[in-house]
Amino acid sequence: MHKNDAGVHFGGWVINTWFLTVTNYFKFVGDRKPSKKFGILPDIKLLSAILLTVVVGVVALYHFVDPVFIKWYAEGNADRTGLFAWTTDIGKSGWILLSTGSVILFMSIYEFPRNSTPHTVHWHHVFLKFYFIFTTVAFSGLIVILFKNIIGRARPVLHD
């Protein structure tokens, strides 16, 4: 352990400047100019077509597939420990949030030796990719919880 102008160092770890590093990453993301060539959202016609297709698909599945599946499940034909349990475990976001959050935390605490600009740019790109995955999974999970509470449909086990 030694001390210099940047803060308290433990090997390559800088403790006092962690908050400043995280703030600088968010400032870097916020200061980027949006690309005129590649916008954030697709064309409004394409976006409308995608949303309409998703809504029609969900409504069709709810009205046509759900009754058949609920009957099949109620008759005891479903293997409750096999594919359905595995699908539920993969669908849980804990493993994604834990792994990407750990990488984000590591990258925000570790003082990367800034030898050259390409290395620094690559470090930022990697950080932003993990940040994007983390926030996408976290926010989509929150939206799913919100919709589950709004719709309030019982699970097949509780259906009868």
PDB file of C-alpha atoms in Angstrom:
ATOM      1  CA  MET A   1       0.000   0.000   0.000  1.00  0.00           C
ATOM      2  CA  HIS A   2       1.309   3.405  -0.955  1.00  0.00           C
ATOM      3  CA  LYS A   3      -0.083   6.889  -1.304  1.00  0.00           C
ATOM      4  CA  ASN A   4       0.366   9.389  -4.120  1.00  0.00           C
ATOM      5  CA  ASP A   5      -1.600  12.275  -5.709  1.00  0.00           C
ATOM      6  CA  ALA A   6      -4.237   9.955  -7.228  1.00  0.00           C
ATOM      7  CA  GLY A   7      -5.259   8.361  -3.955  1.00  0.00           C
ATOM      8  CA  VAL A   8      -4.546   5.295  -1.843  1.00  0.00           C
ATOM      9  CA  HIS A   9      -3.176   2.427  -3.954  1.00  0.00           C
ATOM     10  CA  PHE A  10      -3.398  -1.281  -3.199  1.00  0.00           C
ATOM     11  CA  GLY A  11      -1.431  -2.799  -6.071  1.00  0.00           C
ATOM     12  CA  GLY A  12      -3.267  -1.565  -9.166  1.00  0.00           C
ATOM     13  CA  TRP A  13      -6.376  -0.572  -7.228  1.00  0.00           C
ATOM     14  CA  VAL A  14      -7.148   3.072  -6.532  1.00  0.00           C
ATOM     15  CA  ILE A  15      -9.680   3.445  -3.749  1.00  0.00           C
ATOM     16  CA  ASN A  16     -10.159   7.221  -3.360  1.00  0.00           C
ATOM     17  CA  THR A  17     -10.775   7.930  -7.049  1.00  0.00           C
ATOM     18  CA  TRP A  18     -13.388   5.235  -7.674  1.00  0.00           C
ATOM     19  CA  PHE A  19     -16.327   7.654  -7.588  1.00  0.00           C
ATOM     20  CA  LEU A  20     -14.499  10.087  -9.882  1.00  0.00           C
ATOM     21  CA  THR A  21     -13.774   7.270 -12.344  1.00  0.00           C
ATOM     22  CA  VAL A  22     -17.420   6.180 -12.443  1.00  0.00           C
ATOM     23  CA  THR A  23     -18.527   9.800 -12.868  1.00  0.00           C
ATOM     24  CA  ASN A  24     -16.070  10.250 -15.739  1.00  0.00           C
ATOM     25  CA  TYR A  25     -17.450   7.160 -17.532  1.00  0.00           C
ATOM     26  CA  PHE A  26     -20.986   8.543 -17.304  1.00  0.00           C
ATOM     27  CA  LYS A  27     -19.754  11.954 -18.476  1.00  0.00           C
ATOM     28  CA  PHE A  28     -17.992  10.263 -21.400  1.00  0.00           C
ATOM     29  CA  VAL A  29     -21.226   8.508 -22.376  1.00  0.00           C
ATOM     30  CA  GLY A  30     -23.312  11.643 -21.899  1.00  0.00           C
ATOM     31  CA  ASP A  31     -20.979  13.860 -23.936  1.00  0.00           C
ATOM     32  CA  ARG A  32     -20.997  11.626 -26.995  1.00  0.00           C
ATOM     33  CA  LYS A  33     -22.815  13.108 -29.952  1.00  0.00           C
ATOM     34  CA  PRO A  34     -25.576  10.991 -31.484  1.00  0.00           C
ATOM     35  CA  SER A  35     -24.790   9.696 -34.921  1.00  0.00           C
ATOM     36  CA  LYS A  36     -26.875  11.267 -37.661  1.00  0.00           C
ATOM     37  CA  LYS A  37     -26.248   8.261 -39.897  1.00  0.00           C
ATOM     38  CA  PHE A  38     -27.224   5.647 -37.297  1.00  0.00           C
ATOM     39  CA  GLY A  39     -30.019   6.964 -35.106  1.00  0.00           C
ATOM     40  CA  ILE A  40     -31.023   5.486 -31.777  1.00  0.00           C
ATOM     41  CA  LEU A  41     -34.498   4.470 -32.936  1.00  0.00           C
ATOM     42  CA  PRO A  42     -35.306   2.875 -36.273  1.00  0.00           C
ATOM     43  CA  ASP A  43     -37.533   4.571 -38.821  1.00  0.00           C
ATOM     44  CA  ILE A  44     -40.992   5.276 -37.360  1.00  0.00           C
ATOM     45  CA  LYS A  45     -42.686   3.065 -39.982  1.00  0.00           C
ATOM     46  CA  LEU A  46     -40.363   0.150 -39.201  1.00  0.00           C
ATOM     47  CA  LEU A  47     -40.776   0.670 -35.461  1.00  0.00           C
ATOM     48  CA  SER A  48     -44.579   0.764 -35.817  1.00  0.00           C
ATOM     49  CA  ALA A  49     -44.548  -2.428 -37.894  1.00  0.00           C
ATOM     50  CA  ILE A  50     -42.366  -4.205 -35.327  1.00  0.00           C
ATOM     51  CA  LEU A  51     -44.547  -3.110 -32.401  1.00  0.00           C
ATOM     52  CA  LEU A  52     -47.766  -4.065 -34.225  1.00  0.00           C
ATOM     53  CA  THR A  53     -46.331  -7.488 -35.078  1.00  0.00           C
ATOM     54  CA  VAL A  54     -45.326  -8.100 -31.458  1.00  0.00           C
ATOM     55  CA  VAL A  55     -48.732  -7.023 -30.118  1.00  0.00           C
ATOM     56  CA  VAL A  56     -50.637  -9.186 -32.636  1.00  0.00           C
ATOM     57  CA  GLY A  57     -48.356 -12.142 -31.842  1.00  0.00           C
ATOM     58  CA  VAL A  58     -48.829 -11.833 -28.087  1.00  0.00           C
ATOM     59  CA  VAL A  59     -52.608 -11.492 -28.412  1.00  0.00           C
ATOM     60  CA  ALA A  60     -52.767 -14.500 -30.759  1.00  0.00           C
ATOM     61  CA  LEU A  61     -50.680 -16.628 -28.396  1.00  0.00           C
ATOM     62  CA  TYR A  62     -52.813 -15.583 -25.431  1.00  0.00           C
ATOM     63  CA  HIS A  63     -56.089 -16.481 -27.143  1.00  0.00           C
ATOM     64  CA  PHE A  64     -55.128 -19.582 -29.132  1.00  0.00           C
ATOM     65  CA  VAL A  65     -52.133 -21.251 -27.495  1.00  0.00           C
ATOM     66  CA  ASP A  66     -52.762 -20.537 -23.803  1.00  0.00           C
ATOM     67  CA  PRO A  67     -56.042 -22.497 -23.498  1.00  0.00           C
ATOM     68  CA  VAL A  68     -54.487 -25.545 -25.163  1.00  0.00           C
ATOM     69  CA  PHE A  69     -51.347 -25.336 -23.035  1.00  0.00           C
ATOM     70  CA  ILE A  70     -53.271 -24.830 -19.774  1.00  0.00           C
ATOM     71  CA  LYS A  71     -55.426 -27.893 -20.520  1.00  0.00           C
ATOM     72  CA  TRP A  72     -52.353 -29.956 -21.422  1.00  0.00           C
ATOM     73  CA  TYR A  73     -50.581 -28.819 -18.229  1.00  0.00           C
ATOM     74  CA  ALA A  74     -53.642 -29.471 -16.030  1.00  0.00           C
ATOM     75  CA  GLU A  75     -53.851 -33.054 -17.331  1.00  0.00           C
ATOM     76  CA  GLY A  76     -50.356 -33.673 -15.952  1.00  0.00           C
ATOM     77  CA  ASN A  77     -48.595 -34.034 -19.314  1.00  0.00           C
ATOM     78  CA  ALA A  78     -45.915 -31.450 -18.586  1.00  0.00           C
ATOM     79  CA  ASP A  79     -42.591 -32.429 -17.065  1.00  0.00           C
ATOM     80  CA  ARG A  80     -42.393 -29.887 -14.248  1.00  0.00           C
ATOM     81  CA  THR A  81     -38.738 -30.575 -13.482  1.00  0.00           C
ATOM     82  CA  GLY A  82     -37.243 -30.798 -16.970  1.00  0.00           C
ATOM     83  CA  LEU A  83     -37.477 -28.256 -19.746  1.00  0.00           C
ATOM     84  CA  PHE A  84     -39.767 -25.849 -17.886  1.00  0.00           C
ATOM     85  CA  ALA A  85     -37.534 -25.671 -14.818  1.00  0.00           C
ATOM     86  CA  TRP A  86     -34.449 -25.210 -16.991  1.00  0.00           C
ATOM     87  CA  THR A  87     -36.157 -22.462 -19.014  1.00  0.00           C
ATOM     88  CA  THR A  88     -37.147 -20.691 -15.806  1.00  0.00           C
ATOM     89  CA  ASP A  89     -33.576 -20.821 -14.478  1.00  0.00           C
ATOM     90  CA  ILE A  90     -32.099 -19.471 -17.726  1.00  0.00           C
ATOM     91  CA  GLY A  91     -34.733 -16.731 -17.758  1.00  0.00           C
ATOM     92  CA  LYS A  92     -33.760 -15.498 -14.319  1.00  0.00           C
ATOM     93  CA  SER A  93     -31.563 -12.460 -14.636  1.00  0.00           C
ATOM     94  CA  GLY A  94     -29.485 -12.910 -11.493  1.00  0.00           C
ATOM     95  CA  TRP A  95     -26.581 -14.651 -13.199  1.00  0.00           C
ATOM     96  CA  ILE A  96     -26.376 -11.984 -15.929  1.00  0.00           C
ATOM     97  CA  LEU A  97     -26.633  -9.083 -13.496  1.00  0.00           C
ATOM     98  CA  LEU A  98     -24.065 -10.595 -11.135  1.00  0.00           C
ATOM     99  CA  SER A  99     -21.497 -11.330 -13.842  1.00  0.00           C
ATOM    100  CA  THR A 100     -21.822  -8.060 -15.776  1.00  0.00           C
ATOM    101  CA  GLY A 101     -22.115  -6.016 -12.577  1.00  0.00           C
ATOM    102  CA  SER A 102     -18.912  -7.609 -11.280  1.00  0.00           C
ATOM    103  CA  VAL A 103     -17.070  -6.708 -14.480  1.00  0.00           C
ATOM    104  CA  ILE A 104     -18.403  -3.131 -14.341  1.00  0.00           C
ATOM    105  CA  LEU A 105     -17.340  -2.822 -10.705  1.00  0.00           C
ATOM    106  CA  PHE A 106     -13.890  -4.266 -11.470  1.00  0.00           C
ATOM    107  CA  MET A 107     -13.390  -1.974 -14.463  1.00  0.00           C
ATOM    108  CA  SER A 108     -14.485   1.082 -12.519  1.00  0.00           C
ATOM    109  CA  ILE A 109     -12.194   0.371  -9.555  1.00  0.00           C
ATOM    110  CA  TYR A 110      -9.084  -0.988 -11.298  1.00  0.00           C
ATOM    111  CA  GLU A 111      -6.689   1.668 -12.524  1.00  0.00           C
ATOM    112  CA  PHE A 112      -5.977   0.600 -16.087  1.00  0.00           C
ATOM    113  CA  PRO A 113      -2.502   1.641 -17.213  1.00  0.00           C
ATOM    114  CA  ARG A 114      -3.278   4.219 -19.877  1.00  0.00           C
ATOM    115  CA  ASN A 115      -0.338   3.527 -22.139  1.00  0.00           C
ATOM    116  CA  SER A 116      -1.888   4.590 -25.408  1.00  0.00           C
ATOM    117  CA  THR A 117      -5.092   5.974 -26.808  1.00  0.00           C
ATOM    118  CA  PRO A 118      -6.170   2.743 -28.585  1.00  0.00           C
ATOM    119  CA  HIS A 119      -5.942   0.823 -25.304  1.00  0.00           C
ATOM    120  CA  THR A 120      -7.942   3.483 -23.475  1.00  0.00           C
ATOM    121  CA  VAL A 121     -10.606   3.549 -26.210  1.00  0.00           C
ATOM    122  CA  HIS A 122     -10.806  -0.249 -26.143  1.00  0.00           C
ATOM    123  CA  TRP A 123     -11.170  -0.171 -22.324  1.00  0.00           C
ATOM    124  CA  HIS A 124     -14.073   2.287 -22.676  1.00  0.00           C
ATOM    125  CA  HIS A 125     -15.733   0.169 -25.380  1.00  0.00           C
ATOM    126  CA  VAL A 126     -15.573  -2.960 -23.241  1.00  0.00           C
ATOM    127  CA  PHE A 127     -16.912  -1.071 -20.222  1.00  0.00           C
ATOM    128  CA  LEU A 128     -19.806   0.375 -22.248  1.00  0.00           C
ATOM    129  CA  LYS A 129     -20.746  -3.047 -23.634  1.00  0.00           C
ATOM    130  CA  PHE A 130     -20.975  -4.571 -20.166  1.00  0.00           C
ATOM    131  CA  TYR A 131     -22.814  -1.469 -18.934  1.00  0.00           C
ATOM    132  CA  PHE A 132     -25.306  -1.799 -21.815  1.00  0.00           C
ATOM    133  CA  ILE A 133     -25.953  -5.482 -21.057  1.00  0.00           C
ATOM    134  CA  PHE A 134     -26.370  -4.787 -17.334  1.00  0.00           C
ATOM    135  CA  THR A 135     -28.786  -1.890 -17.787  1.00  0.00           C
ATOM    136  CA  THR A 136     -30.757  -3.657 -20.520  1.00  0.00           C
ATOM    137  CA  VAL A 137     -31.342  -6.744 -18.381  1.00  0.00           C
ATOM    138  CA  ALA A 138     -32.049  -4.710 -15.235  1.00  0.00           C
ATOM    139  CA  PHE A 139     -34.545  -2.361 -16.879  1.00  0.00           C
ATOM    140  CA  SER A 140     -36.266  -5.104 -18.866  1.00  0.00           C
ATOM    141  CA  GLY A 141     -36.625  -7.084 -15.637  1.00  0.00           C
ATOM    142  CA  LEU A 142     -38.214  -4.098 -13.931  1.00  0.00           C
ATOM    143  CA  ILE A 143     -40.610  -3.643 -16.870  1.00  0.00           C
ATOM    144  CA  VAL A 144     -41.560  -7.339 -16.739  1.00  0.00           C
ATOM    145  CA  ILE A 145     -42.284  -7.080 -13.012  1.00  0.00           C
ATOM    146  CA  LEU A 146     -44.444  -4.023 -13.687  1.00  0.00           C
ATOM    147  CA  PHE A 147     -46.429  -5.797 -16.439  1.00  0.00           C
ATOM    148  CA  LYS A 148     -46.818  -8.962 -14.343  1.00  0.00           C
ATOM    149  CA  ASN A 149     -48.368  -6.881 -11.592  1.00  0.00           C
ATOM    150  CA  ILE A 150     -50.610  -5.017 -14.041  1.00  0.00           C
ATOM    151  CA  ILE A 151     -51.835  -8.142 -15.881  1.00  0.00           C
ATOM    152  CA  GLY A 152     -52.036 -10.338 -12.786  1.00  0.00           C
ATOM    153  CA  ARG A 153     -52.465 -13.669 -14.599  1.00  0.00           C
ATOM    154  CA  ALA A 154     -52.154 -16.708 -12.331  1.00  0.00           C
ATOM    155  CA  ARG A 155     -49.392 -19.234 -12.896  1.00  0.00           C
ATOM    156  CA  PRO A 156     -50.567 -22.613 -14.310  1.00  0.00           C
ATOM    157  CA  VAL A 157     -50.072 -24.269 -10.916  1.00  0.00           C
ATOM    158  CA  LEU A 158     -52.422 -21.718  -9.336  1.00  0.00           C
ATOM    159  CA  HIS A 159     -54.869 -21.649 -12.245  1.00  0.00           C
ATOM    160  CA  ASP A 160     -57.257 -24.268 -10.850  1.00  0.00           C
TER     161      ASP A 160
END
